[in-house]
Amino acid sequence: MLSYISLRPILSRTINYYTILYGFIFYSLFREKLFMEKPKYVVFSDLNGTCIEQHSMSDIIRLYKGRNEFEEVWRLFKRQTNREETMESTFALAGELSKGITLRQIIEYTIFHMRYMEGFEELLNYILESGGKFVLNSTGYSATVYCIRAKYGEDRIHGFIGDLLQLAPDADAQQTLEEYEIEDLIKTYFTDPNSLYDERYDIIKATGKVTLGIKDEAEKAKLASAHISMIFPGLPTTNMVHIGDTMGDSRGILDISLIGGVGIGFNYNDSLKYYILGCMDTNNLLRLHLISKKDMSYIIPVLKEEFE
């Protein structure tokens, strides 16, 4: 397994930066299925506030570090969502406040505390049955996504674009685990009952560092396109979908629609609602949709309308 971190200085000098760089982030999710039948369409979706009700990166701090730490980082996350704070400074603090959280706590957070949106599983099932693929395109952490993937299956959660919460024995950054090692441990936890007694899950902890897979949420559409080029070359951009709930996803929603794809505002706040309505007024040919119901099964009729 090539190290994404060690290759970064080399990759940063290449012309096609995103296509190559994110190929290594995707690798841990695709190493067994890199060459497969092209899907009918690919749905890219935000995680926090879209597929789950919580903001997972701050909520896990609330549970395992404390209310004061949560409030400190939540204020910064809100500023970052409103584009008043940089991604680098926000996740520097989030990483620091997450230091020491164990791999077991991360897994148990997704099992016992994560609240999925109504209709989430129904939507995943429809996408799979209709020949599509579902990819999380979120600033959420890869370890969290691996847990969701272990719960719902690799066929339903096909891939991930996002940030990497570094994990290592005793939070020692010099021993940071590779992504495939983290995913393998999480898979084992979900399938082997003996994992409940495996001390590795308590020894492996967050180092306090986060590797940004998404440096700017305005780049989500570009990263989605790079994903398609890497994993499903030749898939038309008209067969891409992006779903989001806040202004952090506004550019992803709009930019996907500008290249012929489908943009969906779901569980949206007022800022995103009026942004999308303004885009619709400017260009009524854009494939843009607003879904007010807080139920992901209401996305299914949109996919049927667009791709059947």
mmCIF file of N, CA and C in Angstrom, residues 18 55 74-91 139 214-223 242 246-255 269 271-272 275:
data_model
loop_
_atom_site.group_PDB
_atom_site.id
_atom_site.type_symbol
_atom_site.label_atom_id
_atom_site.label_comp_id
_atom_site.label_asym_id
_atom_site.label_seq_id
_atom_site.Cartn_x
_atom_site.Cartn_y
_atom_site.Cartn_z
ATOM 1 N N TYR A 18 -5.724 16.854 -8.419
ATOM 2 C CA TYR A 18 -6.832 16.218 -7.726
ATOM 3 C C TYR A 18 -7.054 14.781 -8.183
ATOM 4 N N HIS A 55 -23.802 16.672 13.557
ATOM 5 C CA HIS A 55 -22.518 17.076 12.983
ATOM 6 C C HIS A 55 -21.489 16.178 13.665
ATOM 7 N N TRP A 74 -17.663 23.836 17.972
ATOM 8 C CA TRP A 74 -18.905 24.048 17.230
ATOM 9 C C TRP A 74 -19.013 25.488 16.735
ATOM 10 N N ARG A 75 -18.578 26.432 17.553
ATOM 11 C CA ARG A 75 -18.573 27.831 17.110
ATOM 12 C C ARG A 75 -17.698 27.997 15.867
ATOM 13 N N LEU A 76 -16.563 27.314 15.860
ATOM 14 C CA LEU A 76 -15.647 27.423 14.724
ATOM 15 C C LEU A 76 -16.219 26.737 13.489
ATOM 16 N N PHE A 77 -16.858 25.573 13.685
ATOM 17 C CA PHE A 77 -17.455 24.869 12.550
ATOM 18 C C PHE A 77 -18.561 25.714 11.904
ATOM 19 N N LYS A 78 -19.349 26.396 12.722
ATOM 20 C CA LYS A 78 -20.406 27.245 12.167
ATOM 21 C C LYS A 78 -19.817 28.383 11.337
ATOM 22 N N ARG A 79 -18.730 28.971 11.814
ATOM 23 C CA ARG A 79 -18.059 30.025 11.062
ATOM 24 C C ARG A 79 -17.482 29.474 9.751
ATOM 25 N N GLN A 80 -16.951 28.255 9.812
ATOM 26 C CA GLN A 80 -16.378 27.653 8.606
ATOM 27 C C GLN A 80 -17.470 27.347 7.575
ATOM 28 N N THR A 81 -18.629 26.849 8.042
ATOM 29 C CA THR A 81 -19.739 26.567 7.130
ATOM 30 C C THR A 81 -20.213 27.833 6.434
ATOM 31 N N ASN A 82 -20.148 28.961 7.145
ATOM 32 C CA ASN A 82 -20.537 30.250 6.566
ATOM 33 C C ASN A 82 -19.397 30.912 5.804
ATOM 34 N N ARG A 83 -18.301 30.169 5.627
ATOM 35 C CA ARG A 83 -17.126 30.633 4.895
ATOM 36 C C ARG A 83 -16.469 31.842 5.571
ATOM 37 N N GLU A 84 -16.549 31.874 6.910
ATOM 38 C CA GLU A 84 -15.904 32.928 7.699
ATOM 39 C C GLU A 84 -14.626 32.419 8.362
ATOM 40 N N GLU A 85 -14.345 31.141 8.206
ATOM 41 C CA GLU A 85 -13.165 30.518 8.804
ATOM 42 C C GLU A 85 -12.611 29.514 7.816
ATOM 43 N N THR A 86 -11.295 29.341 7.803
ATOM 44 C CA THR A 86 -10.695 28.402 6.855
ATOM 45 C C THR A 86 -10.861 26.963 7.320
ATOM 46 N N MET A 87 -10.811 26.071 6.367
ATOM 47 C CA MET A 87 -10.879 24.650 6.675
ATOM 48 C C MET A 87 -9.665 24.235 7.514
ATOM 49 N N GLU A 88 -8.505 24.790 7.185
ATOM 50 C CA GLU A 88 -7.273 24.417 7.895
ATOM 51 C C GLU A 88 -7.348 24.757 9.375
ATOM 52 N N SER A 89 -7.776 25.977 9.711
ATOM 53 C CA SER A 89 -7.828 26.375 11.120
ATOM 54 C C SER A 89 -8.923 25.624 11.865
ATOM 55 N N THR A 90 -10.038 25.377 11.202
ATOM 56 C CA THR A 90 -11.151 24.672 11.841
ATOM 57 C C THR A 90 -10.756 23.249 12.208
ATOM 58 N N PHE A 91 -10.148 22.541 11.256
ATOM 59 C CA PHE A 91 -9.821 21.143 11.524
ATOM 60 C C PHE A 91 -8.536 20.990 12.343
ATOM 61 N N THR A 139 -16.836 16.522 4.552
ATOM 62 C CA THR A 139 -15.691 16.827 5.400
ATOM 63 C C THR A 139 -15.653 15.936 6.634
ATOM 64 N N ILE A 214 -10.657 17.379 1.732
ATOM 65 C CA ILE A 214 -11.404 18.485 1.135
ATOM 66 C C ILE A 214 -10.889 19.759 1.784
ATOM 67 N N LYS A 215 -10.118 20.529 1.034
ATOM 68 C CA LYS A 215 -9.528 21.752 1.580
ATOM 69 C C LYS A 215 -10.457 22.947 1.467
ATOM 70 N N ASP A 216 -11.449 22.831 0.596
ATOM 71 C CA ASP A 216 -12.409 23.899 0.388
ATOM 72 C C ASP A 216 -13.683 23.240 -0.117
ATOM 73 N N GLU A 217 -14.805 23.460 0.576
ATOM 74 C CA GLU A 217 -16.044 22.797 0.174
ATOM 75 C C GLU A 217 -16.494 23.215 -1.223
ATOM 76 N N ALA A 218 -15.998 24.351 -1.703
ATOM 77 C CA ALA A 218 -16.310 24.774 -3.065
ATOM 78 C C ALA A 218 -15.698 23.833 -4.096
ATOM 79 N N GLU A 219 -14.763 22.967 -3.653
ATOM 80 C CA GLU A 219 -14.097 22.034 -4.570
ATOM 81 C C GLU A 219 -14.823 20.690 -4.678
ATOM 82 N N LYS A 220 -15.967 20.534 -4.005
ATOM 83 C CA LYS A 220 -16.621 19.220 -3.981
ATOM 84 C C LYS A 220 -16.962 18.687 -5.380
ATOM 85 N N ALA A 221 -17.427 19.560 -6.252
ATOM 86 C CA ALA A 221 -17.763 19.105 -7.609
ATOM 87 C C ALA A 221 -16.511 18.673 -8.362
ATOM 88 N N LYS A 222 -15.420 19.414 -8.188
ATOM 89 C CA LYS A 222 -14.162 19.056 -8.838
ATOM 90 C C LYS A 222 -13.664 17.702 -8.339
ATOM 91 N N LEU A 223 -13.791 17.471 -7.032
ATOM 92 C CA LEU A 223 -13.359 16.199 -6.461
ATOM 93 C C LEU A 223 -14.254 15.054 -6.934
ATOM 94 N N HIS A 242 -25.342 15.536 -6.897
ATOM 95 C CA HIS A 242 -24.800 15.972 -5.600
ATOM 96 C C HIS A 242 -25.951 16.407 -4.704
ATOM 97 N N THR A 246 -26.532 22.614 3.331
ATOM 98 C CA THR A 246 -26.161 23.973 3.736
ATOM 99 C C THR A 246 -25.374 24.655 2.619
ATOM 100 N N MET A 247 -24.996 25.905 2.871
ATOM 101 C CA MET A 247 -24.218 26.649 1.889
ATOM 102 C C MET A 247 -22.854 26.013 1.645
ATOM 103 N N GLY A 248 -22.391 25.187 2.578
ATOM 104 C CA GLY A 248 -21.151 24.455 2.342
ATOM 105 C C GLY A 248 -21.240 23.564 1.119
ATOM 106 N N ASP A 249 -22.472 23.165 0.744
ATOM 107 C CA ASP A 249 -22.679 22.309 -0.430
ATOM 108 C C ASP A 249 -23.207 23.078 -1.630
ATOM 109 N N SER A 250 -23.355 24.396 -1.484
ATOM 110 C CA SER A 250 -23.973 25.181 -2.564
ATOM 111 C C SER A 250 -23.204 25.066 -3.873
ATOM 112 N N ARG A 251 -21.881 25.172 -3.803
ATOM 113 C CA ARG A 251 -21.085 25.101 -5.022
ATOM 114 C C ARG A 251 -21.091 23.687 -5.602
ATOM 115 N N GLY A 252 -21.076 22.683 -4.730
ATOM 116 C CA GLY A 252 -21.160 21.307 -5.229
ATOM 117 C C GLY A 252 -22.447 21.072 -5.983
ATOM 118 N N ILE A 253 -23.561 21.555 -5.409
ATOM 119 C CA ILE A 253 -24.872 21.399 -6.041
ATOM 120 C C ILE A 253 -24.924 22.158 -7.364
ATOM 121 N N LEU A 254 -24.504 23.421 -7.343
ATOM 122 C CA LEU A 254 -24.566 24.232 -8.558
ATOM 123 C C LEU A 254 -23.591 23.735 -9.620
ATOM 124 N N ASP A 255 -22.336 23.486 -9.230
ATOM 125 C CA ASP A 255 -21.320 23.129 -10.219
ATOM 126 C C ASP A 255 -21.622 21.798 -10.899
ATOM 127 N N ASN A 269 -31.218 24.654 4.776
ATOM 128 C CA ASN A 269 -31.498 25.860 5.551
ATOM 129 C C ASN A 269 -31.926 26.968 4.583
ATOM 130 N N SER A 271 -30.565 29.791 3.770
ATOM 131 C CA SER A 271 -29.514 30.315 2.894
ATOM 132 C C SER A 271 -29.375 29.474 1.637
ATOM 133 N N LEU A 272 -29.358 28.138 1.810
ATOM 134 C CA LEU A 272 -29.228 27.261 0.643
ATOM 135 C C LEU A 272 -30.490 27.313 -0.212
ATOM 136 N N TYR A 275 -30.449 30.432 -2.284
ATOM 137 C CA TYR A 275 -29.354 30.333 -3.259
ATOM 138 C C TYR A 275 -29.786 29.489 -4.451
#
